[in-house]
Amino acid sequence: MISLQEGIVPEIRVRSDYAVIAITKHGVELARNLLRSFGGVDVYYMSKFARGDEDVVSSGGAEEVASAGAGGVRSTGSSEAGAEASARAEAANAAVSAAAIASAGTAGTTPVNAAVVGAASPSTTSSPYGGIQLFEGSVRMLFPALFPAYKGIICIISLGAVVRMIAPLLQDKKKDPGIVVIDDKGEHVISVLSGHLGGANELAREVAAAMGARAVITTASDVQKTIAVDLFGRRFGWEWESADKLTPVSASVVNEEQVAVVIESGEPGWWTLDTPVPPNIRSYGSVQEALEAAPHAALVVTHRLLSSAEQAILSNGVLYRPKVIVLGIGCNRGTPAEEIEEVIASTLSELDFSIRSVKTVCTINLKADEEGLLAVCGKYGWPLVTYTPEELNEMPMNQPSPTVFKYTGAYGVSEPAVQRYIGGSVPLALVKKKSGNVTISVGIQPFTEELPQ
């Protein structure tokens, strides 16, 4: 619990580059939805709206704790967190420099998203709602802590109130975070502050896309019209694996160098601007194709673990994990979470798949209360989808089991559960494997829309 007091900058737990603040019942629901759908954000809302699943660890623990000291300087509770803050500043400065080079000779223009490059990975917590922090007191007193700690702040608060609260904290467009405001019904996402260098314009677009809302951009010109590397695919829940190449890849994008976009899996609709894809950005269907083209930089979207030869693409590339892996799980009653988790991890490793690309877990409705399965899903933030025996029996099965039917009423669990989710005609990556008390099937969510050229 964060207890806000006048004149005291509170300590906060910083796990992401972006924060969401809500102060109403409807705003809290929007914030919680964003936490699930937007690839990891830190959420703050008033304690009176607590649901009981929020972050209850007090500030000052082992994870990063940040506070704003005199003059808005950020201090952290560990050397690692301090290094992260420094890296973020270096990334922003490098991106600003790159943008300046890209816009040299173009009077009166500022590249979009020049400073939208981060150093902190999307939050990874033990609960889908582990990124939520509760506060009591006036939200106005929370902003002095948030301003120096985040690259972007998403406020589900009235626009006028936000303007009044941030006014005393403003410095200049090269230092201020991007500020975005969402109305209480979630219909409009407004870029308010630091639209270009602070990345609020692109942040507003990505948040609006994730919510199905309308982005409101009021700046006179959006001259870059290109990819924000650290927000790439965020609306779909894509996660990048490391931060070390965000800055140089961002520089290649804004400097109009040749950039390869490799979409091996995941949602293909990543280009949503009303202009054509810039000529320096080209799509490829595989890492090998991109390597043969020898681009300056690459954005690689895949659920696969790259081979040693393919790793070369990441010499100046960022790897993104789309949420496409669907797991079908059957297990004996009382199977411990540790056994289920080990089977999942070892199976994905055998398939050369990343566990960070798991989208959901499917099973029979008889397992809706299976404690071990619920614990694993809770740890990784995976939704658990259940089907009735009748729904499962409607799906084609390569290995129907009379024994399973005797106890469950379904001729199979893991295989038909995945098929039901991804479509009965889609081949599975793994039809079925039994290991101890656990049976697992693996499928990949297909997407058919063509890639932009």
Coordinates of C-alpha atoms in Angstrom, one line a residue:
M1 CA 0.0 0.0 0.0
I2 CA 1.3 3.4 -1.0
S3 CA 0.2 6.1 1.5
L4 CA 0.4 9.5 -0.1
Q5 CA 1.3 12.5 2.0
E6 CA 1.7 16.1 1.1
G7 CA 5.3 17.1 0.4
I8 CA 6.6 13.5 0.5
V9 CA 7.5 11.7 -2.7
P10 CA 6.4 8.1 -2.2
E11 CA 8.4 5.0 -3.0
I12 CA 7.1 2.9 -5.9
R13 CA 8.0 -0.4 -7.5
V14 CA 9.1 0.0 -11.1
R15 CA 8.9 -3.1 -13.2
S16 CA 8.0 -1.7 -16.6
D17 CA 8.6 1.4 -18.8
Y18 CA 5.0 2.3 -18.7
A19 CA 2.5 3.1 -15.9
V20 CA -1.3 3.2 -15.8
I21 CA -3.2 5.2 -13.2
A22 CA -6.9 4.9 -12.4
I23 CA -9.1 6.6 -9.8
T24 CA -12.6 5.4 -10.7
K25 CA -14.4 2.1 -10.7
H26 CA -14.6 1.9 -14.5
G27 CA -11.1 3.2 -14.9
V28 CA -9.8 0.4 -12.7
E29 CA -11.4 -2.2 -14.9
L30 CA -9.8 -0.6 -18.0
A31 CA -6.4 -0.5 -16.2
R32 CA -6.7 -4.2 -15.3
N33 CA -7.6 -5.1 -18.8
L34 CA -4.5 -3.2 -20.1
L35 CA -2.3 -5.0 -17.7
R36 CA -3.5 -8.3 -19.2
S37 CA -3.4 -7.2 -22.9
F38 CA -0.7 -4.7 -23.3
G39 CA 2.4 -6.8 -22.7
G40 CA 3.2 -5.7 -19.2
V41 CA 2.6 -2.3 -17.5
D42 CA 2.7 -1.1 -13.9
V43 CA -0.8 -0.3 -12.7
Y44 CA -1.7 2.1 -9.8
Y45 CA -5.2 2.6 -8.5
M46 CA -7.0 3.6 -5.3
S47 CA -7.1 1.1 -2.5
K48 CA -10.9 1.3 -2.1
F49 CA -11.2 -0.5 -5.5
A50 CA -9.0 -3.4 -4.3
R51 CA -10.0 -6.8 -5.7
G52 CA -7.7 -8.8 -3.4
D53 CA -5.3 -10.0 -6.1
E54 CA -3.1 -6.9 -6.3
D55 CA 0.6 -6.6 -5.3
V56 CA 0.7 -6.8 -1.5
V57 CA 4.5 -6.8 -1.1
S58 CA 5.5 -3.6 0.6
S59 CA 7.8 -1.2 -1.1
G60 CA 11.5 -1.5 -0.4
G61 CA 11.7 -5.2 -1.1
A62 CA 14.1 -7.1 -3.3
E63 CA 12.7 -5.8 -6.6
E64 CA 13.4 -2.3 -7.8
V65 CA 12.1 0.5 -5.6
A66 CA 12.2 4.0 -7.1
S67 CA 11.7 7.4 -5.6
A68 CA 12.2 10.9 -6.9
G69 CA 14.6 13.0 -4.8
A70 CA 15.4 16.7 -5.0
G71 CA 15.1 18.1 -8.4
G72 CA 13.3 15.0 -9.7
V73 CA 16.4 12.8 -9.6
R74 CA 15.5 9.1 -9.6
S75 CA 17.1 7.0 -6.9
T76 CA 16.8 3.2 -6.7
G77 CA 17.0 0.5 -4.2
S78 CA 19.7 -1.6 -6.0
S79 CA 22.7 -1.1 -8.2
E80 CA 20.9 -3.1 -10.9
A81 CA 17.9 -0.8 -10.8
G82 CA 20.3 2.2 -11.0
A83 CA 22.0 0.7 -14.0
E84 CA 18.6 0.2 -15.6
A85 CA 17.7 3.9 -15.1
S86 CA 21.0 4.9 -16.5
A87 CA 20.5 2.6 -19.5
R88 CA 17.1 4.1 -20.1
A89 CA 18.6 7.6 -20.1
E90 CA 21.3 6.6 -22.5
A91 CA 18.8 4.9 -24.8
A92 CA 16.7 8.1 -24.9
N93 CA 19.7 10.3 -25.6
A94 CA 21.0 8.0 -28.3
A95 CA 17.5 7.9 -30.0
V96 CA 17.2 11.6 -29.8
S97 CA 20.7 11.9 -31.5
A98 CA 19.6 9.4 -34.1
A99 CA 16.5 11.4 -34.7
A100 CA 18.4 14.6 -35.1
I101 CA 20.6 13.0 -37.7
A102 CA 17.6 11.6 -39.6
S103 CA 15.8 15.0 -39.6
A104 CA 18.9 17.1 -40.5
G105 CA 18.0 19.5 -43.3
T106 CA 14.3 19.2 -42.7
A107 CA 13.2 22.4 -41.1
G108 CA 10.5 22.5 -38.5
T109 CA 10.2 18.7 -38.1
T110 CA 10.8 16.4 -35.2
P111 CA 10.8 12.6 -35.7
V112 CA 8.1 10.6 -34.0
N113 CA 9.2 8.2 -31.2
A114 CA 12.8 9.3 -31.3
A115 CA 13.1 8.7 -27.6
V116 CA 10.8 5.7 -27.3
V117 CA 13.5 3.2 -26.6
G118 CA 13.6 1.4 -23.3
A119 CA 15.9 -0.5 -21.1
A120 CA 13.5 -2.4 -18.9
S121 CA 11.9 -5.6 -20.1
P122 CA 8.1 -6.0 -19.8
S123 CA 7.2 -7.0 -16.3
T124 CA 7.4 -10.7 -15.4
T125 CA 5.5 -11.4 -12.2
S126 CA 4.1 -14.5 -10.4
S127 CA 0.5 -13.3 -10.9
P128 CA -1.4 -11.7 -13.8
Y129 CA -2.1 -8.8 -11.4
G130 CA 1.4 -8.6 -9.8
G131 CA 2.0 -5.3 -11.5
I132 CA -0.8 -3.6 -9.5
Q133 CA 0.0 -1.2 -6.7
L134 CA -2.6 0.3 -4.4
F135 CA -2.5 3.8 -3.0
E136 CA -4.5 6.0 -0.7
G137 CA -4.7 9.7 -0.7
S138 CA -4.8 12.3 -3.5
V139 CA -3.5 10.9 -6.8
R140 CA -1.8 14.3 -7.4
M141 CA 0.8 13.3 -4.8
L142 CA 1.7 10.2 -6.8
F143 CA 2.9 12.0 -9.9
P144 CA 6.2 13.3 -8.5
A145 CA 7.3 9.7 -8.1
L146 CA 6.0 8.5 -11.5
F147 CA 7.4 11.4 -13.6
P148 CA 11.1 10.5 -13.4
A149 CA 10.6 6.8 -13.2
Y150 CA 8.6 6.0 -16.4
K151 CA 8.9 6.7 -20.1
G152 CA 5.2 6.8 -20.5
I153 CA 2.3 7.4 -18.1
I154 CA -1.3 6.4 -19.1
C155 CA -3.9 8.3 -17.1
I156 CA -7.5 7.1 -16.9
I157 CA -8.4 10.5 -15.4
S158 CA -10.0 13.6 -16.9
L159 CA -7.8 15.6 -19.2
G160 CA -8.2 18.8 -17.2
A161 CA -7.2 17.2 -13.9
V162 CA -4.1 15.6 -15.5
V163 CA -3.0 18.9 -16.9
R164 CA -3.3 20.6 -13.5
M165 CA -1.4 17.7 -11.8
I166 CA 1.5 17.5 -14.1
A167 CA 2.0 21.2 -14.7
P168 CA 4.4 21.8 -11.7
L169 CA 6.5 18.8 -12.9
L170 CA 7.1 19.8 -16.5
Q171 CA 10.7 20.5 -17.7
D172 CA 11.1 20.2 -21.4
K173 CA 10.2 17.9 -24.3
K174 CA 13.5 16.1 -24.1
K175 CA 13.0 15.1 -20.5
D176 CA 9.3 14.8 -19.8
P177 CA 7.7 11.4 -20.2
G178 CA 5.0 10.7 -22.7
I179 CA 1.6 11.4 -21.1
V180 CA -1.6 9.7 -22.5
V181 CA -5.1 10.2 -21.2
I182 CA -8.0 7.7 -21.6
D183 CA -11.6 8.6 -20.9
D184 CA -13.6 6.7 -18.4
K185 CA -15.5 4.7 -21.0
G186 CA -12.3 3.7 -22.8
E187 CA -13.4 5.2 -26.1
H188 CA -10.6 7.7 -26.7
V189 CA -6.9 7.6 -26.0
I190 CA -5.4 11.1 -26.1
S191 CA -1.8 12.0 -26.6
V192 CA -1.2 14.9 -24.2
L193 CA 2.5 15.5 -23.6
S194 CA 5.8 14.7 -25.3
G195 CA 4.0 13.3 -28.4
H196 CA 7.1 13.1 -30.5
L197 CA 10.3 12.8 -28.5
G198 CA 8.5 11.3 -25.5
G199 CA 6.6 8.8 -27.7
A200 CA 3.1 9.7 -26.5
N201 CA 1.7 9.7 -30.0
E202 CA 2.8 6.2 -30.7
L203 CA 1.9 5.1 -27.2
A204 CA -1.6 6.4 -27.7
R205 CA -1.9 4.5 -31.0
E206 CA -0.8 1.3 -29.5
V207 CA -3.0 1.6 -26.4
A208 CA -6.0 2.5 -28.5
A209 CA -5.3 -0.5 -30.8
A210 CA -5.1 -2.8 -27.7
M211 CA -8.4 -1.4 -26.4
G212 CA -10.3 -1.1 -29.6
A213 CA -10.5 2.7 -28.9
R214 CA -9.8 5.8 -31.0
A215 CA -6.4 7.5 -30.7
V216 CA -6.5 11.3 -30.6
I217 CA -3.3 12.9 -31.9
T218 CA -3.2 16.7 -32.1
T219 CA 0.4 17.5 -33.1
A220 CA 0.6 19.3 -36.4
S221 CA 2.9 16.7 -38.0
D222 CA 3.9 13.1 -37.5
V223 CA 6.9 13.1 -39.8
Q224 CA 8.5 9.8 -39.1
K225 CA 5.5 7.5 -39.7
T226 CA 7.6 4.5 -38.8
I227 CA 8.1 1.8 -36.2
A228 CA 8.6 2.4 -32.5
V229 CA 10.9 -0.5 -31.7
D230 CA 10.1 -0.9 -28.0
L231 CA 6.3 -0.7 -28.7
F232 CA 6.4 -3.0 -31.7
G233 CA 3.5 -5.5 -31.4
R234 CA 2.7 -4.3 -27.9
R235 CA -1.0 -4.2 -28.7
F236 CA -0.9 -7.9 -29.3
G237 CA 1.1 -8.7 -26.1
W238 CA 4.4 -9.3 -27.9
E239 CA 7.4 -9.2 -25.6
W240 CA 11.0 -8.5 -26.6
E241 CA 13.6 -10.7 -24.9
S242 CA 16.4 -8.2 -24.2
A243 CA 17.1 -4.5 -24.2
D244 CA 20.7 -4.4 -25.5
K245 CA 19.8 -3.8 -29.2
L246 CA 16.8 -1.5 -28.8
T247 CA 18.9 1.6 -29.1
P248 CA 20.9 0.7 -32.2
V249 CA 17.9 -0.9 -34.0
S250 CA 15.9 2.3 -33.2
A251 CA 18.7 4.3 -34.7
S252 CA 18.6 2.2 -37.9
V253 CA 14.9 2.8 -38.1
V254 CA 14.9 6.5 -37.8
N255 CA 18.1 6.9 -39.9
E256 CA 16.2 5.1 -42.8
E257 CA 18.7 2.2 -43.0
Q258 CA 17.6 -1.1 -44.3
V259 CA 15.5 -2.9 -41.6
A260 CA 14.2 -6.4 -41.9
V261 CA 10.9 -7.4 -40.3
V262 CA 10.6 -11.2 -39.9
I263 CA 7.1 -12.4 -38.9
E264 CA 7.3 -16.2 -38.5
S265 CA 4.3 -16.3 -36.3
G266 CA 1.9 -14.0 -34.6
E267 CA -0.5 -11.3 -35.7
P268 CA 0.6 -9.9 -39.1
G269 CA -1.3 -6.6 -38.8
W270 CA 1.6 -4.7 -37.2
W271 CA 1.4 -1.8 -39.6
T272 CA -1.6 0.4 -38.8
L273 CA -0.6 3.9 -40.0
D274 CA -2.5 5.4 -42.9
T275 CA 0.7 5.7 -44.9
P276 CA 2.7 3.0 -46.8
V277 CA 5.4 1.1 -45.0
P278 CA 8.6 3.1 -45.5
P279 CA 10.8 1.7 -48.3
N280 CA 13.7 1.0 -45.9
I281 CA 11.5 -1.5 -44.0
R282 CA 10.9 -4.9 -45.7
S283 CA 9.0 -8.0 -44.5
Y284 CA 10.5 -11.5 -44.7
G285 CA 8.9 -14.8 -43.9
S286 CA 11.9 -16.4 -42.3
V287 CA 15.1 -15.5 -40.5
Q288 CA 17.1 -17.2 -43.3
E289 CA 15.5 -15.0 -45.9
A290 CA 16.4 -11.9 -43.9
L291 CA 20.0 -13.0 -43.3
E292 CA 20.4 -13.4 -47.1
A293 CA 19.3 -9.8 -47.6
A294 CA 22.0 -8.6 -45.2
P295 CA 19.9 -5.7 -43.6
H296 CA 21.4 -3.1 -41.2
A297 CA 18.9 -4.2 -38.5
A298 CA 16.1 -6.6 -37.9
L299 CA 12.9 -7.1 -35.9
V300 CA 12.3 -10.8 -35.5
V301 CA 8.9 -12.1 -34.4
T302 CA 8.8 -15.9 -33.7
H303 CA 7.9 -18.4 -31.1
R304 CA 10.9 -20.6 -32.0
L305 CA 14.2 -20.7 -30.3
L306 CA 16.7 -19.6 -32.9
S307 CA 19.4 -21.9 -34.1
S308 CA 23.1 -20.9 -33.6
A309 CA 23.3 -19.9 -37.3
E310 CA 20.1 -17.8 -37.0
Q311 CA 21.4 -16.0 -34.0
A312 CA 23.5 -13.8 -36.4
I313 CA 20.3 -11.9 -37.2
L314 CA 20.4 -10.5 -33.6
S315 CA 23.8 -8.9 -34.0
N316 CA 21.7 -5.8 -34.6
G317 CA 18.3 -7.1 -34.0
V318 CA 15.5 -7.4 -31.5
L319 CA 13.7 -10.7 -30.9
Y320 CA 10.0 -10.6 -30.1
R321 CA 7.8 -13.3 -28.6
P322 CA 4.2 -13.4 -29.9
K323 CA 1.5 -15.1 -27.9
V324 CA 0.7 -18.0 -30.2
I325 CA 1.4 -21.3 -28.4
V326 CA -1.7 -23.1 -27.2
L327 CA -1.2 -25.9 -24.6
G328 CA -3.6 -28.7 -24.1
I329 CA -3.2 -30.3 -20.6
G330 CA -4.7 -33.3 -19.0
C331 CA -3.6 -34.6 -15.6
N332 CA -4.5 -36.9 -12.8
R333 CA -6.3 -35.3 -9.9
G334 CA -3.9 -33.8 -7.4
T335 CA -0.9 -33.6 -9.7
P336 CA 1.5 -31.0 -8.2
A337 CA 2.2 -27.7 -10.0
E338 CA 5.9 -28.5 -10.1
E339 CA 5.3 -31.6 -12.2
I340 CA 2.9 -29.9 -14.6
E341 CA 5.4 -27.0 -15.0
E342 CA 8.3 -29.3 -15.6
V343 CA 6.4 -31.2 -18.3
I344 CA 5.5 -27.9 -20.0
A345 CA 9.0 -26.6 -19.9
S346 CA 10.7 -29.7 -21.1
T347 CA 8.2 -30.3 -23.9
L348 CA 8.6 -26.8 -25.2
S349 CA 12.4 -27.1 -25.0
E350 CA 12.2 -30.4 -27.1
L351 CA 10.1 -28.5 -29.7
D352 CA 12.5 -25.6 -29.7
F353 CA 9.7 -23.3 -28.6
S354 CA 9.9 -20.3 -26.2
I355 CA 7.7 -20.5 -23.1
R356 CA 7.3 -16.7 -23.4
S357 CA 5.1 -17.4 -26.4
V358 CA 2.5 -19.4 -24.6
K359 CA -0.9 -17.8 -25.2
T360 CA -3.3 -20.0 -23.2
V361 CA -3.8 -23.4 -21.6
C362 CA -6.8 -25.6 -22.5
T363 CA -8.4 -28.5 -20.7
I364 CA -11.7 -30.3 -19.8
N365 CA -14.1 -28.5 -17.5
L366 CA -13.6 -31.2 -14.9
K367 CA -10.1 -29.6 -14.4
A368 CA -11.4 -26.1 -13.8
D369 CA -10.5 -26.4 -10.1
E370 CA -7.3 -28.4 -10.5
E371 CA -5.0 -26.7 -8.0
G372 CA -1.7 -27.6 -9.6
L373 CA -2.9 -26.5 -13.0
L374 CA -4.3 -23.2 -11.7
A375 CA -1.1 -22.5 -9.9
V376 CA 1.0 -22.9 -13.0
C377 CA -1.4 -20.7 -15.0
G378 CA -1.4 -18.1 -12.3
K379 CA 2.4 -18.0 -12.1
Y380 CA 2.8 -17.3 -15.8
G381 CA -0.4 -15.3 -16.3
W382 CA -1.9 -17.8 -18.7
P383 CA -5.7 -17.9 -19.1
L384 CA -7.2 -21.4 -18.5
V385 CA -9.8 -22.3 -21.1
T386 CA -12.1 -25.3 -20.4
Y387 CA -14.4 -27.3 -22.6
T388 CA -17.2 -29.8 -21.8
P389 CA -16.8 -33.4 -22.8
E390 CA -19.3 -32.9 -25.6
E391 CA -17.3 -30.0 -27.0
L392 CA -14.1 -32.1 -26.9
N393 CA -15.8 -35.1 -28.6
E394 CA -16.8 -32.9 -31.5
M395 CA -13.1 -32.5 -32.5
P396 CA -11.1 -34.9 -34.6
M397 CA -8.7 -37.1 -32.6
N398 CA -5.8 -39.1 -33.7
Q399 CA -5.6 -41.1 -30.5
P400 CA -9.1 -41.4 -28.9
S401 CA -9.0 -43.2 -25.6
P402 CA -11.8 -45.4 -24.2
T403 CA -10.2 -45.3 -20.8
V404 CA -10.3 -41.5 -20.7
F405 CA -13.9 -41.6 -21.9
K406 CA -14.8 -43.9 -19.0
Y407 CA -13.6 -41.4 -16.4
T408 CA -14.3 -38.1 -18.1
G409 CA -17.0 -38.6 -20.8
A410 CA -14.5 -37.4 -23.4
Y411 CA -12.3 -39.6 -25.7
G412 CA -9.4 -37.2 -25.1
V413 CA -8.5 -34.0 -23.3
S414 CA -5.2 -32.4 -24.3
E415 CA -5.4 -33.0 -28.1
P416 CA -9.1 -32.0 -28.7
A417 CA -8.8 -29.1 -26.3
V418 CA -6.0 -27.5 -28.4
Q419 CA -7.9 -28.4 -31.7
R420 CA -11.0 -26.7 -30.3
Y421 CA -9.1 -23.5 -29.6
I422 CA -7.0 -23.2 -32.8
G423 CA -9.4 -24.8 -35.2
G424 CA -10.0 -28.5 -36.0
S425 CA -8.2 -28.5 -39.4
V426 CA -4.9 -27.0 -38.1
P427 CA -2.1 -29.6 -37.6
L428 CA -0.7 -29.7 -34.1
A429 CA 3.0 -29.2 -33.4
L430 CA 2.7 -32.0 -30.9
V431 CA -0.4 -34.3 -31.0
K432 CA 0.0 -35.8 -27.6
K433 CA 2.7 -36.8 -25.1
K434 CA 2.2 -38.5 -21.8
S435 CA 4.8 -37.9 -19.0
G436 CA 4.0 -39.2 -15.5
N437 CA 0.7 -37.8 -14.4
V438 CA 0.5 -35.2 -17.2
T439 CA -0.6 -35.4 -20.8
I440 CA 0.3 -32.5 -23.1
S441 CA -0.5 -31.4 -26.6
V442 CA 0.8 -28.3 -28.4
G443 CA -0.6 -26.1 -31.1
I444 CA 0.2 -22.8 -32.8
Q445 CA -2.5 -20.2 -33.3
P446 CA -2.6 -19.5 -37.0
F447 CA -3.0 -16.1 -38.6
T448 CA -3.9 -15.8 -42.3
E449 CA -3.7 -12.1 -43.1
E450 CA -0.9 -11.3 -45.5
L451 CA 2.2 -9.3 -44.4
P452 CA 2.6 -5.7 -45.6
Q453 CA 5.2 -5.3 -48.3

